[in-house]
mmCIF file of C-alpha atoms in Angstrom:
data_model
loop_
_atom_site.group_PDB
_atom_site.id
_atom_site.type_symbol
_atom_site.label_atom_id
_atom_site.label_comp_id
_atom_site.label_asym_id
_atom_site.label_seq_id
_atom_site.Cartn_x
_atom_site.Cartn_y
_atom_site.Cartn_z
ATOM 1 C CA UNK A 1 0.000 0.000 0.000
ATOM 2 C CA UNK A 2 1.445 3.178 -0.951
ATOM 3 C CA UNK A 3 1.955 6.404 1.377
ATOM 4 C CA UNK A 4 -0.507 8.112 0.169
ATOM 5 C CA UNK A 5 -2.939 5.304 -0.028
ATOM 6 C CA UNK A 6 -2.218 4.109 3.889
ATOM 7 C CA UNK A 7 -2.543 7.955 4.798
ATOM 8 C CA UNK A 8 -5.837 8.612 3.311
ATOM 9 C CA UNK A 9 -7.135 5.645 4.865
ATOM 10 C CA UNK A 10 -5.934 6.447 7.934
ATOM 11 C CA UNK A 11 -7.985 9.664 7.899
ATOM 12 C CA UNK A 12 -10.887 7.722 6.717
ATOM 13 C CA UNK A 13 -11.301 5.666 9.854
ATOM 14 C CA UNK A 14 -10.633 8.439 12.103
ATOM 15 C CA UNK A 15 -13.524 10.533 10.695
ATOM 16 C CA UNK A 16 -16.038 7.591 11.192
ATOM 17 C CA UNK A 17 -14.574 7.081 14.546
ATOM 18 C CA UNK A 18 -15.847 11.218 14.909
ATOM 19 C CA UNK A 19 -19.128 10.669 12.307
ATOM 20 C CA UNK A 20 -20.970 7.891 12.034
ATOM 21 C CA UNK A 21 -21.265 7.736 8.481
ATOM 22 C CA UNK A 22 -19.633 9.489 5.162
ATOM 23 C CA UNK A 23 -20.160 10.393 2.198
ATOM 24 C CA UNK A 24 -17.898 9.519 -1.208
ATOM 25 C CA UNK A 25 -18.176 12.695 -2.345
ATOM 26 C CA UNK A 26 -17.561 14.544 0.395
ATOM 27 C CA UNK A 27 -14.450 12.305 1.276
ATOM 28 C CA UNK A 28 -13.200 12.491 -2.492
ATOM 29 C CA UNK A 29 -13.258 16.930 -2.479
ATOM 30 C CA UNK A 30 -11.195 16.454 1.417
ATOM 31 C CA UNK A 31 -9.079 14.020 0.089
ATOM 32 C CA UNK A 32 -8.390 16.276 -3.531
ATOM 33 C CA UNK A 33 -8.931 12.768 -5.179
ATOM 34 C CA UNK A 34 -11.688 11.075 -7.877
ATOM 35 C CA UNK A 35 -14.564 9.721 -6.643
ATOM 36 C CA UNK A 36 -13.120 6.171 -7.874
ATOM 37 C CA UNK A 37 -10.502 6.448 -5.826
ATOM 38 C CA UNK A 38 -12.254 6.989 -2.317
ATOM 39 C CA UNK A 39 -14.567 3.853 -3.793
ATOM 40 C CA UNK A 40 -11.502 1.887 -3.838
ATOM 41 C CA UNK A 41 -10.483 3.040 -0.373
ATOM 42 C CA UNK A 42 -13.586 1.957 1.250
ATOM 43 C CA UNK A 43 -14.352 -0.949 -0.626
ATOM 44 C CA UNK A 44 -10.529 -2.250 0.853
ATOM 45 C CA UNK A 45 -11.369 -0.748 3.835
ATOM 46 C CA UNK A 46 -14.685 -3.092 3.986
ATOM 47 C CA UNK A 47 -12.959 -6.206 2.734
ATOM 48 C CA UNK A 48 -10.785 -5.676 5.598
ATOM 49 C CA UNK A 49 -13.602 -5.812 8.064
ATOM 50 C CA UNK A 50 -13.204 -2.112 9.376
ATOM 51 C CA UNK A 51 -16.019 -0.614 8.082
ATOM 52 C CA UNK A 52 -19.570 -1.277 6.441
ATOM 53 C CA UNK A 53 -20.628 0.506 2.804
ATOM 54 C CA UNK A 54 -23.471 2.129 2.224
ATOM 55 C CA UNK A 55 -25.640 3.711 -0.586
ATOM 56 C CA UNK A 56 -23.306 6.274 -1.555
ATOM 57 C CA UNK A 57 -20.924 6.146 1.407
ATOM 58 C CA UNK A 58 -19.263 4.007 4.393
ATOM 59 C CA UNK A 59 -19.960 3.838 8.422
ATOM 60 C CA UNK A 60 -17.906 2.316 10.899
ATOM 61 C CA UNK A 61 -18.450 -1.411 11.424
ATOM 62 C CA UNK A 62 -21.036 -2.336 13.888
ATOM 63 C CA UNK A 63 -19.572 -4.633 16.502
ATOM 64 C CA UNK A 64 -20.672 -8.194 16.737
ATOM 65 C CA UNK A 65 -21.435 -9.050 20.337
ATOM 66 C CA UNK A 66 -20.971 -12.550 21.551
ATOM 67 C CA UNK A 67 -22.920 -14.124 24.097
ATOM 68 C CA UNK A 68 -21.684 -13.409 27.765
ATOM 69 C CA UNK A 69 -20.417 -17.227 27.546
ATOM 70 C CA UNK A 70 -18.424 -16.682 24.777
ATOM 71 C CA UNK A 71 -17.002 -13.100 26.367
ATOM 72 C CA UNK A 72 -15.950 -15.002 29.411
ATOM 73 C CA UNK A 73 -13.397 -17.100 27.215
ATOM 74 C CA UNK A 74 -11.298 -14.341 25.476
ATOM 75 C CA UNK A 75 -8.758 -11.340 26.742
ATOM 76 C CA UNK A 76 -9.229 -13.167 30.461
ATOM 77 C CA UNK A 77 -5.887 -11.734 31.539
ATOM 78 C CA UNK A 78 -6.738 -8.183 30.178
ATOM 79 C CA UNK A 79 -10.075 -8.308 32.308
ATOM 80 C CA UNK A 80 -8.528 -9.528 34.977
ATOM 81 C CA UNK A 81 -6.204 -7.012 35.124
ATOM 82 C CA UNK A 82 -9.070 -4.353 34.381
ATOM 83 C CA UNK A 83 -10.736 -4.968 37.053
ATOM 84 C CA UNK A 84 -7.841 -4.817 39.696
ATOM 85 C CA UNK A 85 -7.291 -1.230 38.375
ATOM 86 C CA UNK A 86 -11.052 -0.706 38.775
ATOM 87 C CA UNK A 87 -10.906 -1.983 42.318
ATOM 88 C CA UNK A 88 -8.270 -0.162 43.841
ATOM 89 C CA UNK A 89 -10.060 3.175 42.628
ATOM 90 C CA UNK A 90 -13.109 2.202 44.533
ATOM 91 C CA UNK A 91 -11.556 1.516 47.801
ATOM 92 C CA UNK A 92 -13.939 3.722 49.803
ATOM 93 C CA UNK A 93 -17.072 2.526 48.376
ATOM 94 C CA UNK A 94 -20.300 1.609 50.108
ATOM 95 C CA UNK A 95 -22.494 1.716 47.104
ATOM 96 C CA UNK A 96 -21.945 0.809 43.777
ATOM 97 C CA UNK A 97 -24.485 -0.215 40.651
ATOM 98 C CA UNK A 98 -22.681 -2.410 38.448
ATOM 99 C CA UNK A 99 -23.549 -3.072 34.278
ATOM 100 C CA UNK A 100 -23.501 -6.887 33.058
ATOM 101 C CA UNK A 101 -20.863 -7.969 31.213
ATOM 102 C CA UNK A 102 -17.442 -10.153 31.315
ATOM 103 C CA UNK A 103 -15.288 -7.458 32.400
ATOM 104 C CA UNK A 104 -18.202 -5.804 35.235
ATOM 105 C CA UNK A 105 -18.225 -10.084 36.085
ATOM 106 C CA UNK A 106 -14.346 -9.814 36.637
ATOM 107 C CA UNK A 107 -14.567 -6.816 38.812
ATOM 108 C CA UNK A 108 -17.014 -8.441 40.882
ATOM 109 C CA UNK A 109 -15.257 -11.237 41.467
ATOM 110 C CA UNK A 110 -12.343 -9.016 42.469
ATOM 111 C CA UNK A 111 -14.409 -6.732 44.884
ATOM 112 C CA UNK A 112 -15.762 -10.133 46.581
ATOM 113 C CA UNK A 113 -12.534 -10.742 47.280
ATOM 114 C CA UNK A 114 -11.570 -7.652 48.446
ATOM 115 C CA UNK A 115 -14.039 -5.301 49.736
ATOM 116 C CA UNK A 116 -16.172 -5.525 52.617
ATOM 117 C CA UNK A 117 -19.608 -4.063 54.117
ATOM 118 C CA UNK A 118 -20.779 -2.953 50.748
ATOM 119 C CA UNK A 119 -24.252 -2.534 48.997
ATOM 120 C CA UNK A 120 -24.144 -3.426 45.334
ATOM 121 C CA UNK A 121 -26.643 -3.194 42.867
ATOM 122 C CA UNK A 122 -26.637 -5.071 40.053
ATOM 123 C CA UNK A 123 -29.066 -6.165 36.915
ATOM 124 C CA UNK A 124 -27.147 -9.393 36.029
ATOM 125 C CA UNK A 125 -27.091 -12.561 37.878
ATOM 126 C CA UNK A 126 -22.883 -13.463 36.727
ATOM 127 C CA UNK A 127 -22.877 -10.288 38.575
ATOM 128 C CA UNK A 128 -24.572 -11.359 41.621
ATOM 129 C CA UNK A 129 -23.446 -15.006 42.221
ATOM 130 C CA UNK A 130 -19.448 -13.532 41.688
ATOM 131 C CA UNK A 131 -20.294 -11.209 44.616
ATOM 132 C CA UNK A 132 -22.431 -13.666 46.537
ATOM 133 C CA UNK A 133 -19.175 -15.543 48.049
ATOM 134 C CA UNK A 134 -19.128 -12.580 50.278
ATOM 135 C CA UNK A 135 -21.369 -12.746 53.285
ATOM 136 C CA UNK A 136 -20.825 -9.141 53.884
ATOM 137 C CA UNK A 137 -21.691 -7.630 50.551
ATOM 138 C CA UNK A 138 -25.319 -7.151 50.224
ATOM 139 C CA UNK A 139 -26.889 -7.500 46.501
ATOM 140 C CA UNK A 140 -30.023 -5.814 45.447
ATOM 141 C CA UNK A 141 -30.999 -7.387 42.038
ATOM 142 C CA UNK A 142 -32.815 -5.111 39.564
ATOM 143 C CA UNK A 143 -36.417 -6.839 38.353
ATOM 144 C CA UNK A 144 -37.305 -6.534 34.626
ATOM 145 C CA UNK A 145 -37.401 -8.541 31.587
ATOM 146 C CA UNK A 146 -34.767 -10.897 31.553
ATOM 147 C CA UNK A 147 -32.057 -11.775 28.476
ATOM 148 C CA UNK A 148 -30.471 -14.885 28.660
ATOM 149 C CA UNK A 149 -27.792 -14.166 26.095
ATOM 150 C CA UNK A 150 -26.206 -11.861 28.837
ATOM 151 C CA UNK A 151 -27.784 -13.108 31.807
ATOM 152 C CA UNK A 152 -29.178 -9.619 32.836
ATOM 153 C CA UNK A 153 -32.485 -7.945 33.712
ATOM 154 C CA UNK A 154 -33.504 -4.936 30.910
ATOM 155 C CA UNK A 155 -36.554 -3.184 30.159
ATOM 156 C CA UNK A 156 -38.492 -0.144 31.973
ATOM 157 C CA UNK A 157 -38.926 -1.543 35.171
ATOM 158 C CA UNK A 158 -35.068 -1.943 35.393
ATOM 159 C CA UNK A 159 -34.649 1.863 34.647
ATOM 160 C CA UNK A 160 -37.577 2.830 37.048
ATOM 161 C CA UNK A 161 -36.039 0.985 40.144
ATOM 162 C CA UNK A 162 -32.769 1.883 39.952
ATOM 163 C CA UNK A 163 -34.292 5.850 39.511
ATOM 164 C CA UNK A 164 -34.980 4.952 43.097
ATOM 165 C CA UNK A 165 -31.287 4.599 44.224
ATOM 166 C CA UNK A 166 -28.151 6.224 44.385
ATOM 167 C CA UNK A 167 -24.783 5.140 45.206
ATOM 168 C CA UNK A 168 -20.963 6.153 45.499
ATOM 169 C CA UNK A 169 -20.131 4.635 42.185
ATOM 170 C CA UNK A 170 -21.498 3.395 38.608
ATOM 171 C CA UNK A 171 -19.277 1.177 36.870
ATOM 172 C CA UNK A 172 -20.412 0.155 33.742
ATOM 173 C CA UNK A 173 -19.067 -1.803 30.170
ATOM 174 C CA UNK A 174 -19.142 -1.110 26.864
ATOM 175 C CA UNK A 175 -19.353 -2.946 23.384
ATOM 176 C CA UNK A 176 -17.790 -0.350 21.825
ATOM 177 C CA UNK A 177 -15.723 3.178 22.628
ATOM 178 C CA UNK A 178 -15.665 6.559 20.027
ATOM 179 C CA UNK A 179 -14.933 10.112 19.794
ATOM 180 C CA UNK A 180 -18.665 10.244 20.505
ATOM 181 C CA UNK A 181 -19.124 8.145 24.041
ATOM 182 C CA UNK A 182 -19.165 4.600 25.201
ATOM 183 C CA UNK A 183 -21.565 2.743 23.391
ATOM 184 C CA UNK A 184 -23.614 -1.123 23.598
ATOM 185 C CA UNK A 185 -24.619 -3.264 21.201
ATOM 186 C CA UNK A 186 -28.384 -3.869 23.106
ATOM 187 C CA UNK A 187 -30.033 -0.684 23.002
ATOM 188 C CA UNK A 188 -31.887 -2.024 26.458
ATOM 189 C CA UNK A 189 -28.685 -2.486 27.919
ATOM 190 C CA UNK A 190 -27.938 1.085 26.708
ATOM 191 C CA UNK A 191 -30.842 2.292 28.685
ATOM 192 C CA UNK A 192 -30.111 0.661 31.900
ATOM 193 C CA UNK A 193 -26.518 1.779 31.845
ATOM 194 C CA UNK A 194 -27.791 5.257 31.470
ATOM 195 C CA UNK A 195 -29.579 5.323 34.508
ATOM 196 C CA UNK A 196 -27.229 3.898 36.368
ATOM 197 C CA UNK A 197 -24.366 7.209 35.657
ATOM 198 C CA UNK A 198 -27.394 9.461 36.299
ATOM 199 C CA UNK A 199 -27.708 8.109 39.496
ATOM 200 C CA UNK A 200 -23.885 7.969 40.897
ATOM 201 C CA UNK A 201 -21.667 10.431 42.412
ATOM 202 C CA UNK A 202 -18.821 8.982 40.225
ATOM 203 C CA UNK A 203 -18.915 7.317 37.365
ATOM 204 C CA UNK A 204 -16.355 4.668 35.296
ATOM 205 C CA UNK A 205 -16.231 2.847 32.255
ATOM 206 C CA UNK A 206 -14.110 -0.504 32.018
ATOM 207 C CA UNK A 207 -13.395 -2.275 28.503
ATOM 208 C CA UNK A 208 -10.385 -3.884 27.140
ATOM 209 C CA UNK A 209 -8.231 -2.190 23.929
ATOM 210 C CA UNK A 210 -10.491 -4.667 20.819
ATOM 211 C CA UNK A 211 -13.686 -2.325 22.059
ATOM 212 C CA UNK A 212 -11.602 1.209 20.828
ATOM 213 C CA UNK A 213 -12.692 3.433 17.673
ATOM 214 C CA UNK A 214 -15.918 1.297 17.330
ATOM 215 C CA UNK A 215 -19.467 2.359 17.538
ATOM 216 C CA UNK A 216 -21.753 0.077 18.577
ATOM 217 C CA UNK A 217 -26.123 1.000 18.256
ATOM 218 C CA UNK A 218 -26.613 2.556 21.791
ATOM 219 C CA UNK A 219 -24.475 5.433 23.009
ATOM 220 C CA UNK A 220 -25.618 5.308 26.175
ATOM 221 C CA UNK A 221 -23.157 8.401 27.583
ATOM 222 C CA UNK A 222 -20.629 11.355 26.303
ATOM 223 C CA UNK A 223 -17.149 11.577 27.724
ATOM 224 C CA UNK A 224 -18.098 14.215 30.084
ATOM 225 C CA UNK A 225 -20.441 11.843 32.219
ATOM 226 C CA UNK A 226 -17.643 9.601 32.478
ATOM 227 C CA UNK A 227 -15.109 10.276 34.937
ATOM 228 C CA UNK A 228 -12.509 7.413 34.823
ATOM 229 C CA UNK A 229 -11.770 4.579 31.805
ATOM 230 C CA UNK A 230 -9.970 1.645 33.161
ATOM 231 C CA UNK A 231 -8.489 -0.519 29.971
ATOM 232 C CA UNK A 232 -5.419 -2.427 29.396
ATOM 233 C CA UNK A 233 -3.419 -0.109 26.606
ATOM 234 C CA UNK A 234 -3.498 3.888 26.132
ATOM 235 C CA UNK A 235 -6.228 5.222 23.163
ATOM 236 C CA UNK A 236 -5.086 6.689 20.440
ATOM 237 C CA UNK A 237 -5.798 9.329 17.848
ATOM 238 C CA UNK A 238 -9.589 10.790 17.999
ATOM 239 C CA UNK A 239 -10.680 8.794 20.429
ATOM 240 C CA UNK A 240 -7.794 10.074 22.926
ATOM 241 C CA UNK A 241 -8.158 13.746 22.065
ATOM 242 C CA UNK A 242 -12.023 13.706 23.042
ATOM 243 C CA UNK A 243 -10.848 11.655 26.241
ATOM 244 C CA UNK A 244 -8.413 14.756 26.944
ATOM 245 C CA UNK A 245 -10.808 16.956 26.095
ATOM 246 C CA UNK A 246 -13.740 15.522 28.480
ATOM 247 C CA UNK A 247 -11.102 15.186 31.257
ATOM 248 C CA UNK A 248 -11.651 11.344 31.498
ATOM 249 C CA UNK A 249 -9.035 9.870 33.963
ATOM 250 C CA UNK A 250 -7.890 7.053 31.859
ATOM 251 C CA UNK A 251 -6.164 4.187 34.532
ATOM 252 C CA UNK A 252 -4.226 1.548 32.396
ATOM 253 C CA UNK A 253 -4.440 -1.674 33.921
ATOM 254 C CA UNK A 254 -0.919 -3.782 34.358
ATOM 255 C CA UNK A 255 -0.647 -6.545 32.773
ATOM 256 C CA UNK A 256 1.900 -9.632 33.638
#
């Protein structure tokens, strides 16, 4: 691939990373190329799985999200180490309201290990049974309609009981991370994550490197609700200049 080539590709996925979608022409006058050229770029772009075509244009891949079994399997040491960096930071919790996931399900696992006389409320049951090995950590499960593909309660009686309640901390995942915000792949999931920041006195997102410069169909946040991203390597380009920019504490999780 030449310079040029590698360069203007480059630029391509960091403007989807800032807009969801684009448009040939538009890229082809910013680029000071032919229309047939920018069609080349994206359709090598798409064959290399980083981004979908459209009528006229491109948009960043969607994320394909796994079952929470098949999460579970893959980047175990980077969620492990995830949530030890999430722990420490919440030493002086009492409450927290925690998002499903496999990462959120290594954290809990950590803070039944090592935290004591704390509330936690939670929507997924990985959640709760990781946290139930600790007789002093008390877990108030969220009702609603439940999704057995991630083992979690959704729906609006989810987001109207946990209006009720407020707590120290809301730690939450994410299926994919932009310019734009944290974003999941269930748009109920989306919702439920949502409440739980607007509830919170601080708030932190924890997700491993693969979930960076993607969007996924529910951005449930922007940067500036977020006060801390725990992940296992630094962000780069777009995605670290609206980090910066929102003041997002970014804690990078050791690995080995």
């Amino acid at each position: 691939m030449s310079r040029r080539k590698d360069a203007r590709q480059k630029t391509i996925l960091d403007r989807l990373a800032i807009a969801p979608t684009l448009r040939v022409g538009q890229l082809a006058r910013d680029s000071d190329v032919t229309t047939e050229t920018i069609r080349r770029d994206l359709e090598e772009l798409a064959a290399r799985g980083l981004i979908a075509r459209t009528y006229g244009g491109a948009m960043m891949r969607q994320p394909m999200e796994p079952a929470l079994a098949e999460r579970h399997k893959s980047l175990v040491a980077e969620r492990a180490a995830i949530a030890a960096e999430a722990v420490a930071l919440m030493s002086d919790a009492r409450v927290v309201m925690l998002g499903s996931g496999a990462t959120t399900t290594q954290l809990a696992q950590r803070m039944a290990c090592q935290m004591s006389d704390l509330t936690v409320i939670a929507h997924s049951l990985s959640i709760a049974a990781a946290l139930a090995s600790n007789p002093s950590i008390r877990i108030i499960m969220a009702p609603g309609v439940y999704h057995a593909g991630e083992g979690a309660m959704h729906g609006a009686q989810t987001v109207r009981f946990l209006s009720d309640y407020a707590a120290d901390w809301a730690v939450t995942g994410a299926s994919a991370l932009s310019p734009l915000g944290p974003s999941d792949a269930r748009i109920e999931a989306g919702d439920v994550y949502a409440t739980m920041l607007r509830q919170c006195a601080r708030t932190m997102v924890i997700a491993d490197h693969s979930k960076f410069d993607r969007i996924a169909t529910a951005r449930y946040a922007d940067w500036r609700e977020i006060d801390h991203l725990a992940t296992d390597a630094a962000p780069r380009g777009p995605l670290a200049q609206a980090l910066d920019a929102a003041g997002v504490k970014v804690r990078l999780a050791r690995l080995g």
